[in-house]
PDB file of C-alpha atoms in Angstrom:
ATOM      1  CA  UNK A1249      15.778  13.059  -1.763  1.00 79.00           C
ATOM      2  CA  UNK A1250      12.532  11.120  -2.222  1.00 83.00           C
ATOM      3  CA  UNK A1251      11.183   9.350   0.811  1.00 90.00           C
ATOM      4  CA  UNK A1252       8.147   7.336   1.554  1.00 94.00           C
ATOM      5  CA  UNK A1253       7.589   6.747   5.310  1.00 95.00           C
ATOM      6  CA  UNK A1254       4.983   4.278   6.554  1.00 96.00           C
ATOM      7  CA  UNK A1255       3.396   4.415   9.991  1.00 96.00           C
ATOM      8  CA  UNK A1256       0.562   2.831  11.892  1.00 97.00           C
ATOM      9  CA  UNK A1257       1.586  -0.784  12.087  1.00 97.00           C
ATOM     10  CA  UNK A1258       1.445  -2.793  15.234  1.00 97.00           C
ATOM     11  CA  UNK A1259      -0.011  -5.780  17.088  1.00 98.00           C
ATOM     12  CA  UNK A1260      -3.726  -6.401  16.897  1.00 98.00           C
ATOM     13  CA  UNK A1261      -6.108  -9.315  17.648  1.00 98.00           C
ATOM     14  CA  UNK A1262      -8.034 -11.226  15.078  1.00 98.00           C
ATOM     15  CA  UNK A1263     -11.031  -9.166  13.881  1.00 98.00           C
ATOM     16  CA  UNK A1264      -9.316  -5.876  14.862  1.00 98.00           C
ATOM     17  CA  UNK A1265      -8.407  -2.860  12.704  1.00 98.00           C
ATOM     18  CA  UNK A1266      -5.370  -0.863  11.818  1.00 98.00           C
ATOM     19  CA  UNK A1267      -4.761   2.220   9.630  1.00 98.00           C
ATOM     20  CA  UNK A1268      -1.516   2.505   7.831  1.00 98.00           C
ATOM     21  CA  UNK A1269      -0.301   5.839   6.521  1.00 97.00           C
ATOM     22  CA  UNK A1270       2.404   6.639   4.002  1.00 95.00           C
ATOM     23  CA  UNK A1271       3.739  10.133   3.839  1.00 93.00           C
ATOM     24  CA  UNK A1272       5.801  11.205   0.830  1.00 90.00           C
ATOM     25  CA  UNK A1273       8.521  13.848   0.813  1.00 86.00           C
ATOM     26  CA  UNK A1274      11.018  15.134  -1.715  1.00 84.00           C
ATOM     27  CA  UNK A1275       8.524  15.293  -4.524  1.00 81.00           C
ATOM     28  CA  UNK A1276       4.807  15.212  -5.074  1.00 81.00           C
ATOM     29  CA  UNK A1277       3.065  11.969  -5.973  1.00 80.00           C
ATOM     30  CA  UNK A1278      -0.320  13.531  -6.338  1.00 76.00           C
ATOM     31  CA  UNK A1279      -0.418  12.640 -10.038  1.00 78.00           C
ATOM     32  CA  UNK A1280       1.121   9.188  -9.899  1.00 86.00           C
ATOM     33  CA  UNK A1281      -0.135   5.647  -9.169  1.00 92.00           C
ATOM     34  CA  UNK A1282       0.554   4.313  -5.659  1.00 93.00           C
ATOM     35  CA  UNK A1283       0.124   1.056  -3.940  1.00 96.00           C
ATOM     36  CA  UNK A1284       0.562  -1.066  -0.832  1.00 98.00           C
ATOM     37  CA  UNK A1285       2.417  -4.420  -0.774  1.00 98.00           C
ATOM     38  CA  UNK A1286       3.183  -6.884   1.899  1.00 98.00           C
ATOM     39  CA  UNK A1287       5.769  -9.538   2.558  1.00 98.00           C
ATOM     40  CA  UNK A1288       5.466 -12.281   5.123  1.00 97.00           C
ATOM     41  CA  UNK A1289       8.573 -14.343   6.278  1.00 93.00           C
ATOM     42  CA  UNK A1290       9.678 -16.800   3.629  1.00 95.00           C
ATOM     43  CA  UNK A1291       7.297 -15.370   1.016  1.00 96.00           C
ATOM     44  CA  UNK A1292       7.538 -13.019  -1.928  1.00 96.00           C
ATOM     45  CA  UNK A1293       6.339  -9.495  -1.708  1.00 97.00           C
ATOM     46  CA  UNK A1294       2.671  -9.367  -2.862  1.00 98.00           C
ATOM     47  CA  UNK A1295       0.275  -6.728  -4.094  1.00 98.00           C
ATOM     48  CA  UNK A1296      -2.371  -5.652  -1.588  1.00 98.00           C
ATOM     49  CA  UNK A1297      -4.015  -2.566  -2.986  1.00 98.00           C
ATOM     50  CA  UNK A1298      -3.475   0.096  -5.600  1.00 97.00           C
ATOM     51  CA  UNK A1299      -4.868   3.522  -6.476  1.00 94.00           C
ATOM     52  CA  UNK A1300      -4.717   5.533  -9.680  1.00 90.00           C
ATOM     53  CA  UNK A1301      -3.195   9.000  -9.929  1.00 85.00           C
ATOM     54  CA  UNK A1302      -6.545  10.711  -9.233  1.00 84.00           C
ATOM     55  CA  UNK A1303      -7.716   8.426  -6.496  1.00 84.00           C
ATOM     56  CA  UNK A1304     -10.880   7.690  -8.452  1.00 88.00           C
ATOM     57  CA  UNK A1305     -10.126   4.039  -9.076  1.00 93.00           C
ATOM     58  CA  UNK A1306      -8.754   1.414  -6.697  1.00 96.00           C
ATOM     59  CA  UNK A1307      -8.224  -2.328  -6.803  1.00 98.00           C
ATOM     60  CA  UNK A1308      -7.355  -5.001  -4.232  1.00 98.00           C
ATOM     61  CA  UNK A1309      -5.910  -8.514  -3.918  1.00 98.00           C
ATOM     62  CA  UNK A1310      -8.679 -11.063  -3.630  1.00 98.00           C
ATOM     63  CA  UNK A1311      -7.507 -11.958  -0.131  1.00 98.00           C
ATOM     64  CA  UNK A1312      -8.229  -8.448   1.207  1.00 98.00           C
ATOM     65  CA  UNK A1313     -11.287  -7.340  -0.859  1.00 98.00           C
ATOM     66  CA  UNK A1314     -14.067  -6.132   1.333  1.00 98.00           C
ATOM     67  CA  UNK A1315     -11.796  -5.714   4.353  1.00 98.00           C
ATOM     68  CA  UNK A1316      -9.144  -3.191   3.219  1.00 98.00           C
ATOM     69  CA  UNK A1317      -9.534   0.274   1.715  1.00 98.00           C
ATOM     70  CA  UNK A1318      -6.888   2.334   0.080  1.00 97.00           C
ATOM     71  CA  UNK A1319      -7.221   6.109  -0.184  1.00 95.00           C
ATOM     72  CA  UNK A1320      -5.059   9.008  -1.083  1.00 91.00           C
ATOM     73  CA  UNK A1321      -4.825  12.574   0.064  1.00 86.00           C
ATOM     74  CA  UNK A1322      -3.176  14.591  -2.725  1.00 79.00           C
ATOM     75  CA  UNK A1323      -3.094  17.764  -0.694  1.00 81.00           C
ATOM     76  CA  UNK A1324      -1.063  15.940   1.996  1.00 78.00           C
ATOM     77  CA  UNK A1325       0.966  13.925  -0.549  1.00 85.00           C
ATOM     78  CA  UNK A1326      -0.002  10.698   1.298  1.00 90.00           C
ATOM     79  CA  UNK A1327      -1.802   7.408   0.915  1.00 94.00           C
ATOM     80  CA  UNK A1328      -3.486   5.333   3.541  1.00 96.00           C
ATOM     81  CA  UNK A1329      -4.642   1.701   3.985  1.00 98.00           C
ATOM     82  CA  UNK A1330      -7.514   1.028   6.308  1.00 98.00           C
ATOM     83  CA  UNK A1331      -7.511  -2.614   7.391  1.00 98.00           C
ATOM     84  CA  UNK A1332     -10.547  -4.129   9.028  1.00 98.00           C
ATOM     85  CA  UNK A1333     -11.489  -7.659  10.119  1.00 98.00           C
ATOM     86  CA  UNK A1334      -7.790  -8.544  10.303  1.00 98.00           C
ATOM     87  CA  UNK A1335      -6.739 -12.157  10.178  1.00 98.00           C
ATOM     88  CA  UNK A1336      -3.575 -13.935  11.287  1.00 97.00           C
ATOM     89  CA  UNK A1337      -2.672 -14.475   7.605  1.00 97.00           C
ATOM     90  CA  UNK A1338      -2.495 -10.696   7.204  1.00 98.00           C
ATOM     91  CA  UNK A1339       0.628 -10.647   9.333  1.00 98.00           C
ATOM     92  CA  UNK A1340       3.497  -9.211   7.294  1.00 98.00           C
ATOM     93  CA  UNK A1341       5.660  -6.183   6.716  1.00 98.00           C
ATOM     94  CA  UNK A1342       3.604  -3.701   4.781  1.00 98.00           C
ATOM     95  CA  UNK A1343       5.218  -1.383   2.200  1.00 98.00           C
ATOM     96  CA  UNK A1344       4.071   1.712   0.495  1.00 97.00           C
ATOM     97  CA  UNK A1345       5.132   2.146  -3.129  1.00 96.00           C
ATOM     98  CA  UNK A1346       4.953   4.891  -5.707  1.00 94.00           C
ATOM     99  CA  UNK A1347       5.458   5.104  -9.486  1.00 92.00           C
ATOM    100  CA  UNK A1348       7.626   7.873 -10.844  1.00 88.00           C
ATOM    101  CA  UNK A1349       5.630   8.290 -14.035  1.00 84.00           C
ATOM    102  CA  UNK A1350       2.206   9.683 -14.362  1.00 81.00           C
ATOM    103  CA  UNK A1351      -0.093   7.062 -15.934  1.00 83.00           C
ATOM    104  CA  UNK A1352      -3.773   6.275 -15.799  1.00 86.00           C
ATOM    105  CA  UNK A1353      -3.830   2.755 -14.411  1.00 92.00           C
ATOM    106  CA  UNK A1354      -3.108   0.661 -11.358  1.00 95.00           C
ATOM    107  CA  UNK A1355       0.013  -1.494 -11.204  1.00 96.00           C
ATOM    108  CA  UNK A1356       0.085  -4.954  -9.609  1.00 97.00           C
ATOM    109  CA  UNK A1357       3.716  -6.039  -9.526  1.00 97.00           C
ATOM    110  CA  UNK A1358       6.581  -4.747  -7.386  1.00 97.00           C
ATOM    111  CA  UNK A1359       8.900  -4.168 -10.389  1.00 96.00           C
ATOM    112  CA  UNK A1360       6.462  -1.535 -11.717  1.00 95.00           C
ATOM    113  CA  UNK A1361       7.090   0.794  -8.740  1.00 95.00           C
ATOM    114  CA  UNK A1362      10.069   3.088  -8.461  1.00 94.00           C
ATOM    115  CA  UNK A1363       9.929   4.272  -4.889  1.00 94.00           C
ATOM    116  CA  UNK A1364       9.444   2.249  -1.712  1.00 97.00           C
ATOM    117  CA  UNK A1365       9.068   2.960   1.973  1.00 96.00           C
ATOM    118  CA  UNK A1366      11.019   1.053   4.671  1.00 96.00           C
ATOM    119  CA  UNK A1367       8.011  -0.992   5.701  1.00 97.00           C
ATOM    120  CA  UNK A1368       5.869  -1.301   8.848  1.00 98.00           C
ATOM    121  CA  UNK A1369       5.169  -4.498  10.718  1.00 98.00           C
ATOM    122  CA  UNK A1370       1.576  -5.660  11.152  1.00 98.00           C
ATOM    123  CA  UNK A1371       1.033  -8.643  13.436  1.00 98.00           C
ATOM    124  CA  UNK A1372      -2.377 -10.218  13.916  1.00 98.00           C
ATOM    125  CA  UNK A1373      -2.681 -12.568  16.859  1.00 97.00           C
ATOM    126  CA  UNK A1374      -5.136 -15.468  16.845  1.00 92.00           C
TER     127      UNK A1374
END
């Protein structure tokens, strides 16, 4: 059974940092695109960051560029999201996602991903 499990969420003040981790089990995702999405109450799930199968290329939503960094550890079958300079508008449930097919690009919409974690809450207080 394939599972993605996020961890590292919590409550932080404006300007603070958090590091989210996503551990995969049941299969290896070292050769597949992965990403982070978030969903705030009453809003649609939105793309935050993505990484290619090799980890050599990344991309970010404009709202988080320069503040968030996605990275992957193929040996550990995991992906992380380092979040700095957090703002109240970053408050959301954050989800890790993985694609089941090996391709050489980053994907930006939720429907393009096949596996999802259960989500971890990030709350930024003002």
